[in-house]
PDB file of C-alpha atoms and ligand atoms in Angstrom:
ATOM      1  CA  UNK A   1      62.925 107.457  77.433  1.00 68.00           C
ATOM      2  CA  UNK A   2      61.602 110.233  75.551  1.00 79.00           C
ATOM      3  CA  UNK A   3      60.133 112.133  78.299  1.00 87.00           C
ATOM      4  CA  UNK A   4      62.857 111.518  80.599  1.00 89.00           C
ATOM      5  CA  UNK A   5      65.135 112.934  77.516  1.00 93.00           C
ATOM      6  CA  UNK A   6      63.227 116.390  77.332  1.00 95.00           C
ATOM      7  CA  UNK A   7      62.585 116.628  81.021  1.00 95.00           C
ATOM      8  CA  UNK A   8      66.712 116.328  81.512  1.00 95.00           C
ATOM      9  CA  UNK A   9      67.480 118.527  78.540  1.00 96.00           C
ATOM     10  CA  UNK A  10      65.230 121.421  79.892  1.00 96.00           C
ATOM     11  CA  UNK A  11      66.317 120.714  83.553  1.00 94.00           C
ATOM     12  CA  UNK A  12      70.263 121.452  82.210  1.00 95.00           C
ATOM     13  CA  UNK A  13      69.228 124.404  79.812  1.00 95.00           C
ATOM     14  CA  UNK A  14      67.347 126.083  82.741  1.00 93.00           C
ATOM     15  CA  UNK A  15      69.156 125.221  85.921  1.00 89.00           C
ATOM     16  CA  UNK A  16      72.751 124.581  84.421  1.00 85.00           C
ATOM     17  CA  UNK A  17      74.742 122.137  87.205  1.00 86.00           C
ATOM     18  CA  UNK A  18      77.368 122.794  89.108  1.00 89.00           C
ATOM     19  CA  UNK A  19      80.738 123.050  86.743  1.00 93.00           C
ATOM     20  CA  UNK A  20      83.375 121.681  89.563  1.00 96.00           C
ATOM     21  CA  UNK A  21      83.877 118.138  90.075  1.00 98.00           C
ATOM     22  CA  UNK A  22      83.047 116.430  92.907  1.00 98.00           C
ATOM     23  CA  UNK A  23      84.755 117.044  95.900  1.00 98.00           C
ATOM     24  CA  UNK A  24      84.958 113.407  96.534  1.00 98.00           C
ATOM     25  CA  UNK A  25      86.248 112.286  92.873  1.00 98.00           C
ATOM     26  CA  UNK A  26      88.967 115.008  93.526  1.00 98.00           C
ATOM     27  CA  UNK A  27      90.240 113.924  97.022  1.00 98.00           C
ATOM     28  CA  UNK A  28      90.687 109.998  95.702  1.00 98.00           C
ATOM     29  CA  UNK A  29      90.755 109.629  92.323  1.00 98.00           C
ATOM     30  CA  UNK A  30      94.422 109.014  93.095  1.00 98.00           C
ATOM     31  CA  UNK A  31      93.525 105.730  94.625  1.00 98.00           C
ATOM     32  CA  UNK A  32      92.269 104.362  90.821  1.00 99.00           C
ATOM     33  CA  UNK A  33      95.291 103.106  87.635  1.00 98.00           C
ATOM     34  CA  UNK A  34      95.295 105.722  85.172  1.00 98.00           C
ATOM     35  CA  UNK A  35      92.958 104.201  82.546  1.00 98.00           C
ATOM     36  CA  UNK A  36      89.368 103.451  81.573  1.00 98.00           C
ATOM     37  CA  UNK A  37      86.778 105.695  83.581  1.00 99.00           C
ATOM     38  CA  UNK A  38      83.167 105.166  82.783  1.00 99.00           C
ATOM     39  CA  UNK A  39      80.722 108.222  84.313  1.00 98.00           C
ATOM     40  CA  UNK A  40      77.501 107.022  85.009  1.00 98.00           C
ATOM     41  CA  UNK A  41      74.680 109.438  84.652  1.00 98.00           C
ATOM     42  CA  UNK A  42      77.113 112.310  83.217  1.00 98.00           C
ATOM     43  CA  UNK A  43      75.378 115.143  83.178  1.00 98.00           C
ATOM     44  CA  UNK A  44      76.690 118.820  81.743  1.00 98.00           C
ATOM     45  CA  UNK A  45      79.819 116.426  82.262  1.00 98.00           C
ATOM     46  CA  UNK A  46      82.367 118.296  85.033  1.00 98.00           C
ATOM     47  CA  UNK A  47      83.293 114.581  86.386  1.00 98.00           C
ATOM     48  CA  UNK A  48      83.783 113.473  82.793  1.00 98.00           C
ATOM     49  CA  UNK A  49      86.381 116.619  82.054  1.00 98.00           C
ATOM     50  CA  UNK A  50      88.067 115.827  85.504  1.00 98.00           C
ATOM     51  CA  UNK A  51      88.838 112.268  85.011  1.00 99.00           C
ATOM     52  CA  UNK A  52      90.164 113.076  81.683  1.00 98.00           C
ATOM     53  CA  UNK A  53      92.376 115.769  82.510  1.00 98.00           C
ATOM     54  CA  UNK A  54      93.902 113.600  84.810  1.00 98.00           C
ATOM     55  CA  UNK A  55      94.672 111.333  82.195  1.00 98.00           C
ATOM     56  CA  UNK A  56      91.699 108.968  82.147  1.00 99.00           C
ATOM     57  CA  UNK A  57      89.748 107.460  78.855  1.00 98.00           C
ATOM     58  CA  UNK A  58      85.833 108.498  79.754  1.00 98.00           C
ATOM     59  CA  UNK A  59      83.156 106.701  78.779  1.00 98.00           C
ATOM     60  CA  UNK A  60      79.888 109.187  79.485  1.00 98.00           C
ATOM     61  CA  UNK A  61      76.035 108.033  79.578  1.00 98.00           C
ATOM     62  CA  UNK A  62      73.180 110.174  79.787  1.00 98.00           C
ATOM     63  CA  UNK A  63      69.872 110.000  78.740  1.00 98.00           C
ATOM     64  CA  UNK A  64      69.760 113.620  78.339  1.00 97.00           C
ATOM     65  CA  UNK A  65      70.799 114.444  74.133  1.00 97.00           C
ATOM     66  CA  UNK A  66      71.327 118.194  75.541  1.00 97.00           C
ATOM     67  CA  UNK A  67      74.227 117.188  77.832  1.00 97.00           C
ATOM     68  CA  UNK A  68      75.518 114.585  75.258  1.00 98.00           C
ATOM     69  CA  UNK A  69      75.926 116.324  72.052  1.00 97.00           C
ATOM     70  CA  UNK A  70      77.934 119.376  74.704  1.00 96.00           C
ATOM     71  CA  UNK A  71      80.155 116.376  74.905  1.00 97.00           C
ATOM     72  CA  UNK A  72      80.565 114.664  71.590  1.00 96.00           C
ATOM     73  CA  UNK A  73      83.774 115.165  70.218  1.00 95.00           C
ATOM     74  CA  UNK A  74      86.046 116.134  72.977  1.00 97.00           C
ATOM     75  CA  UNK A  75      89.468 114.105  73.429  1.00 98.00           C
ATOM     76  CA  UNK A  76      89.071 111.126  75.071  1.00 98.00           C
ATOM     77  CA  UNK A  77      85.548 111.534  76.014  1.00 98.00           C
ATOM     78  CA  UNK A  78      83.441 108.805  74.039  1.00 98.00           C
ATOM     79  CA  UNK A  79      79.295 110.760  75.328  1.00 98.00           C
ATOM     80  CA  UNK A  80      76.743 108.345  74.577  1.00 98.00           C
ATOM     81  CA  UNK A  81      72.848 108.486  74.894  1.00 97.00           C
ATOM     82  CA  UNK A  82      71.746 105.968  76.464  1.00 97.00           C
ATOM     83  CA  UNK A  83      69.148 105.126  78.593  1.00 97.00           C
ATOM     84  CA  UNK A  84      70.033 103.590  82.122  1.00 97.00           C
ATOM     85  CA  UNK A  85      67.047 101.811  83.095  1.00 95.00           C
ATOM     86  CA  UNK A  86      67.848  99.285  80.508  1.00 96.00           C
ATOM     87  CA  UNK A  87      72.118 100.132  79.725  1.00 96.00           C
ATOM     88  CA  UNK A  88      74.548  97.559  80.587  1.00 95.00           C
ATOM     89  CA  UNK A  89      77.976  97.971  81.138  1.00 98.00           C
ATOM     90  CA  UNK A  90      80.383  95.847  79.931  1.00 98.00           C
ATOM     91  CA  UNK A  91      82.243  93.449  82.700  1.00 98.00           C
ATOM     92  CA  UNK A  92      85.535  93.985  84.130  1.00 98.00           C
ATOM     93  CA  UNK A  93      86.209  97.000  81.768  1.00 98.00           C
ATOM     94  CA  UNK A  94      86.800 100.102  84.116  1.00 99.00           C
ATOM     95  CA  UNK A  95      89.766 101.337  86.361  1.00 99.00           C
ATOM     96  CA  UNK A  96      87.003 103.846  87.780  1.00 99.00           C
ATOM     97  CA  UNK A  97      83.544 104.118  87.675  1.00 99.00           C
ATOM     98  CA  UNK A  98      81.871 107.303  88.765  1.00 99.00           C
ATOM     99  CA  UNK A  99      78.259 107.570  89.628  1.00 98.00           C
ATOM    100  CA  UNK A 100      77.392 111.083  91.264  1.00 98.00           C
ATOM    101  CA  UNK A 101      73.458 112.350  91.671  1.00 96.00           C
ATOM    102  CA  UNK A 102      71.548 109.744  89.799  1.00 97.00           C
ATOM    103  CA  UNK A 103      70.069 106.128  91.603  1.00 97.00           C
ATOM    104  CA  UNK A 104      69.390 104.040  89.707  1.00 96.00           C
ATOM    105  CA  UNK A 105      69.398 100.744  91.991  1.00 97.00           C
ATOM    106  CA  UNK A 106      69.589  97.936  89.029  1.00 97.00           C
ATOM    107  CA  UNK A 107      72.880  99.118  87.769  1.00 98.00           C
ATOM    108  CA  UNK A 108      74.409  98.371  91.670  1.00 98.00           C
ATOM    109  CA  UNK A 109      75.591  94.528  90.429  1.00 98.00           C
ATOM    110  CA  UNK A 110      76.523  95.998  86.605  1.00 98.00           C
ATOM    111  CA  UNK A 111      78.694  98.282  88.504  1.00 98.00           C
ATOM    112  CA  UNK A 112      80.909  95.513  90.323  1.00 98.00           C
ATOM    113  CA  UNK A 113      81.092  93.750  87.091  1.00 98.00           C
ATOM    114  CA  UNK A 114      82.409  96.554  85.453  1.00 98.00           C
ATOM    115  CA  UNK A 115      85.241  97.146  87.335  1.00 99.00           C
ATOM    116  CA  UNK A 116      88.397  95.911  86.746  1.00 98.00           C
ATOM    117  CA  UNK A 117      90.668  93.872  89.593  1.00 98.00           C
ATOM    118  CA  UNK A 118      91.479  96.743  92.027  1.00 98.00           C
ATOM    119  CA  UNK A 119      89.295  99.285  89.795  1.00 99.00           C
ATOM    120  CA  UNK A 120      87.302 101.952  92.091  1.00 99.00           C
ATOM    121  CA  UNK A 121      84.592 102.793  92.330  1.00 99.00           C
ATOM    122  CA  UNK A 122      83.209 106.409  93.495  1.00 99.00           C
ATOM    123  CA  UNK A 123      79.138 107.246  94.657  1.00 98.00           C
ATOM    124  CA  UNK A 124      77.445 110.313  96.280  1.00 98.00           C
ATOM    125  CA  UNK A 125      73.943 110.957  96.114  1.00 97.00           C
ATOM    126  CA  UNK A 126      71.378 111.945  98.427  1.00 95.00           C
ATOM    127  CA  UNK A 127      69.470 110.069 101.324  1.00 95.00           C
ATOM    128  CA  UNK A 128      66.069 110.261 102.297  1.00 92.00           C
ATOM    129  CA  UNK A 129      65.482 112.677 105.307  1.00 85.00           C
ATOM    130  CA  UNK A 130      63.397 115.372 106.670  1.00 78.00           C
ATOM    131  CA  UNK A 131      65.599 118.097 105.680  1.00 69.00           C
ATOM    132  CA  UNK A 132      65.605 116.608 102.104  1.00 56.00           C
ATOM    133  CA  UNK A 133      62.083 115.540 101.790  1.00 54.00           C
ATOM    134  CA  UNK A 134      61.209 119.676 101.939  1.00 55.00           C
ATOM    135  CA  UNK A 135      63.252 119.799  98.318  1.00 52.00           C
ATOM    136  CA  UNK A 136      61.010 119.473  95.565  1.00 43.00           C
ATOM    137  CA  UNK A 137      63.744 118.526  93.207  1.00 51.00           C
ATOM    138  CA  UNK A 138      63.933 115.188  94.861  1.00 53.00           C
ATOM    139  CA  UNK A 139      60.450 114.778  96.078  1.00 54.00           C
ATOM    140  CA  UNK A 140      60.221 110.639  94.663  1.00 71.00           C
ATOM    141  CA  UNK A 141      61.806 109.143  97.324  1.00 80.00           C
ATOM    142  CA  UNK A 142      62.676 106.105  95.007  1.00 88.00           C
ATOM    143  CA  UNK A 143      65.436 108.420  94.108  1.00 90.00           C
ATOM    144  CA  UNK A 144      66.609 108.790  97.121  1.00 95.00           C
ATOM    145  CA  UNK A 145      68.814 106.154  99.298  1.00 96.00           C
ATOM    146  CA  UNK A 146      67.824 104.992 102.657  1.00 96.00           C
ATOM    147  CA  UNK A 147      70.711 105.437 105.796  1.00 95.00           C
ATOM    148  CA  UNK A 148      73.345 102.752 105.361  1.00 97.00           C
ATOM    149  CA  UNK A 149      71.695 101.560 101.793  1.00 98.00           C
ATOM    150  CA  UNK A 150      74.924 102.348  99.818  1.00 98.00           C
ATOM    151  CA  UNK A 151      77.114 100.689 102.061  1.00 98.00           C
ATOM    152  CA  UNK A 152      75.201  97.745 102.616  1.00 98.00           C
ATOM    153  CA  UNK A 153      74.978  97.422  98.313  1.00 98.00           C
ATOM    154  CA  UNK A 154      78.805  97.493  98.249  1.00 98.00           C
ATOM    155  CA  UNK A 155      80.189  94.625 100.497  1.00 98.00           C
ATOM    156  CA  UNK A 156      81.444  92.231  98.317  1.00 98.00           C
ATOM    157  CA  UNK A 157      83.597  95.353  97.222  1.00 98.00           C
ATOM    158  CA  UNK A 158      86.390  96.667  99.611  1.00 98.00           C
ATOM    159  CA  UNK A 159      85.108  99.727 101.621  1.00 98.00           C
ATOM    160  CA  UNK A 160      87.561 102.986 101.488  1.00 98.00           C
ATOM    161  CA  UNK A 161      85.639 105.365 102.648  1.00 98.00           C
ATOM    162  CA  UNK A 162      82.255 106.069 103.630  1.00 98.00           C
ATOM    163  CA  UNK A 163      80.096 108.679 105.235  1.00 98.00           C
ATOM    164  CA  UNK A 164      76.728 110.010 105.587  1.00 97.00           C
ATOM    165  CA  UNK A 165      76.775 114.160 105.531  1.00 96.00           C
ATOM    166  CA  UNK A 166      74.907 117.050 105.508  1.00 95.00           C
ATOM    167  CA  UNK A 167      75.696 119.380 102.903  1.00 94.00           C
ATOM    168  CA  UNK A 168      74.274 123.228 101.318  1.00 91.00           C
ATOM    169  CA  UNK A 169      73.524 123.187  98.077  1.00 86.00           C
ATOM    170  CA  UNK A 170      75.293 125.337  95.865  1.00 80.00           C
ATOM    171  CA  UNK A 171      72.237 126.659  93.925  1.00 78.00           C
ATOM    172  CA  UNK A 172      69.879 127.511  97.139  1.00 83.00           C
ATOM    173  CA  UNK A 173      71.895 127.134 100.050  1.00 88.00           C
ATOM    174  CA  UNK A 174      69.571 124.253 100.774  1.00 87.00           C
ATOM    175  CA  UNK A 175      70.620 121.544 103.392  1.00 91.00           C
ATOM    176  CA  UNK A 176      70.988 118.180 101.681  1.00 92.00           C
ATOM    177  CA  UNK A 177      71.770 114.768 103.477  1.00 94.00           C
ATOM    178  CA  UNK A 178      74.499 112.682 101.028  1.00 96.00           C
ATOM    179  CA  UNK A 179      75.973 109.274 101.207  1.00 98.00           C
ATOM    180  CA  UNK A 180      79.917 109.402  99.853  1.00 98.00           C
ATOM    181  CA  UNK A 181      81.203 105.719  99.421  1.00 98.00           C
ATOM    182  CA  UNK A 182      84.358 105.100  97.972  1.00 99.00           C
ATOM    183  CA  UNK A 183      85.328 101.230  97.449  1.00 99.00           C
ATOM    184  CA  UNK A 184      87.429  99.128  95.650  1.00 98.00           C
ATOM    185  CA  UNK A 185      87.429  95.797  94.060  1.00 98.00           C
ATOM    186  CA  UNK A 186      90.056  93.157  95.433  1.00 98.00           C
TER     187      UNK A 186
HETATM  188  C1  SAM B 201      71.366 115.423  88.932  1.00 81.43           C
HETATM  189  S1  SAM B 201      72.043 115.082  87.338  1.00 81.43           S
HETATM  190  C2  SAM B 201      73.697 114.587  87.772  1.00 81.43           C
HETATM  191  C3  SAM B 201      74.678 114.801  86.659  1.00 81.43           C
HETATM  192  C4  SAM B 201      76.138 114.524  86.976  1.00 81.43           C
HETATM  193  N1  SAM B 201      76.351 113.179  87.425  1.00 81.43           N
HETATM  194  C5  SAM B 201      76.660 115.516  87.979  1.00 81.43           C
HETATM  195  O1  SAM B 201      76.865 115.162  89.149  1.00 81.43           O
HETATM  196  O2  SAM B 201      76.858 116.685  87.588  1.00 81.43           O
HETATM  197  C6  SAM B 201      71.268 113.523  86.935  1.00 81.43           C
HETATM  198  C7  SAM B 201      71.572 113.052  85.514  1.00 81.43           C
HETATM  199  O3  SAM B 201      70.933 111.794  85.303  1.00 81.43           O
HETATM  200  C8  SAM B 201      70.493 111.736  83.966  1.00 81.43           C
HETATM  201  N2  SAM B 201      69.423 110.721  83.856  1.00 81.43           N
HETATM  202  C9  SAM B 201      68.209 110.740  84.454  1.00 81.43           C
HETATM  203  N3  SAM B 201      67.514 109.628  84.128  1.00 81.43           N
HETATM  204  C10 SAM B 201      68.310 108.898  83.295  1.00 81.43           C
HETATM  205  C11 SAM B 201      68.167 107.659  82.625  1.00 81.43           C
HETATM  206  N4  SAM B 201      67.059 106.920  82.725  1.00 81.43           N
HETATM  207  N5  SAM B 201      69.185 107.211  81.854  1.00 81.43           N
HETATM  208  C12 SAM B 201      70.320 107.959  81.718  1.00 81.43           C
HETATM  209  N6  SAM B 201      70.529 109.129  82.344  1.00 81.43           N
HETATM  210  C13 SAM B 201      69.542 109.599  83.124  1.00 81.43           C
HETATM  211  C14 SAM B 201      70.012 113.157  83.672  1.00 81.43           C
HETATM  212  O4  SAM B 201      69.963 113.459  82.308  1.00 81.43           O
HETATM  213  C15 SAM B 201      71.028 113.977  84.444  1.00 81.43           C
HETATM  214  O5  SAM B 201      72.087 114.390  83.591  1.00 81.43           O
END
């Protein structure tokens, strides 16, 4: 945990992360009850801010202290360290779950629990491809998902929206392939 801790908190010193939400939180977080949001894998914490300014109570993990303590303390954030290879998240407790950049593939059946009836859920990270396999930042491919991997995780949950994408990244104007899923649980 340790090492992860300090490799995260230099990565966000150094590199700081985009400051927008995603794209894909903004265009359906109207589809989840104003209520408890928990963001998975926070970060500098731009989902976080998002969900809460439109009215949402955020729980935020990270394993990175840097990103957490930039947190700590803001209204109706609750930023806690944790560490998600081992974290569990409490069942049936979340309206919305957010999960953007970060794969971490034991959490997919913590995530279902989590939710709430009719709770949503919201994912985007990258696939494994060519074009990405170039990018250093992402060279472990166990980080990585493989084509159709995200929506073949989420069946028992009901599919919204889904897509596989090429994007540029913001920082090098790098092409990036992405899985967006958005699903809900009935
Ligand atoms: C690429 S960033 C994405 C941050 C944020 N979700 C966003 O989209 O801006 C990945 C995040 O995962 C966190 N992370 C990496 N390994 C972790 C672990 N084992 N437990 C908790 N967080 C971890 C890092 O600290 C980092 O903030």
């Amino acid at each position: 945990m340790q090492d992860d801790a300090l490799k995260w908190n230099t990565r966000h010193k150094e590199n700081p992360p985009p400051t927008q939400p995603l794209e894909l939180l903004k265009t359906h977080i109207h589809k989840a009850k104003v209520g408890k949001a928990l963001d998975i894998a926070c970060g500098m914490g731009r989902n976080s801010r998002f969900m809460r300014e439109c009215g949402f109570c955020v729980d935020s993990v990270d394993i990175s202290t840097y990103a957490i303590s930039a947190l700590q303390g803001e209204h109706n954030i609750n930023a806690q360290c944790v560490d998600l290879d081992t974290f569990k998240i409490p069942k049936q407790s979340y309206d919305l779950i957010c999960k953007s950049y970060f794969l971490e593939r034991r959490l997919f059946p913590y995530m279902v629990e989590g939710l709430k009836k009719d709770g949503i859920l919201i994912f985007e990270t990258f696939i494994q491809s060519p074009v990405e396999s170039q990018n250093a930042f992402t060279s472990d491919s166990s980080h990585l998902l493989r084509k159709n991997e995200l929506l073949r995780a989420f069946l028992d949950l009901e599919i919204l929206f889904y897509e596989e994408t090429l994007i540029t990244r913001e920082k090098d104007s790098s092409l990036a392939l992405v899985a967006r899923l958005v699903a809900q649980k009935r």
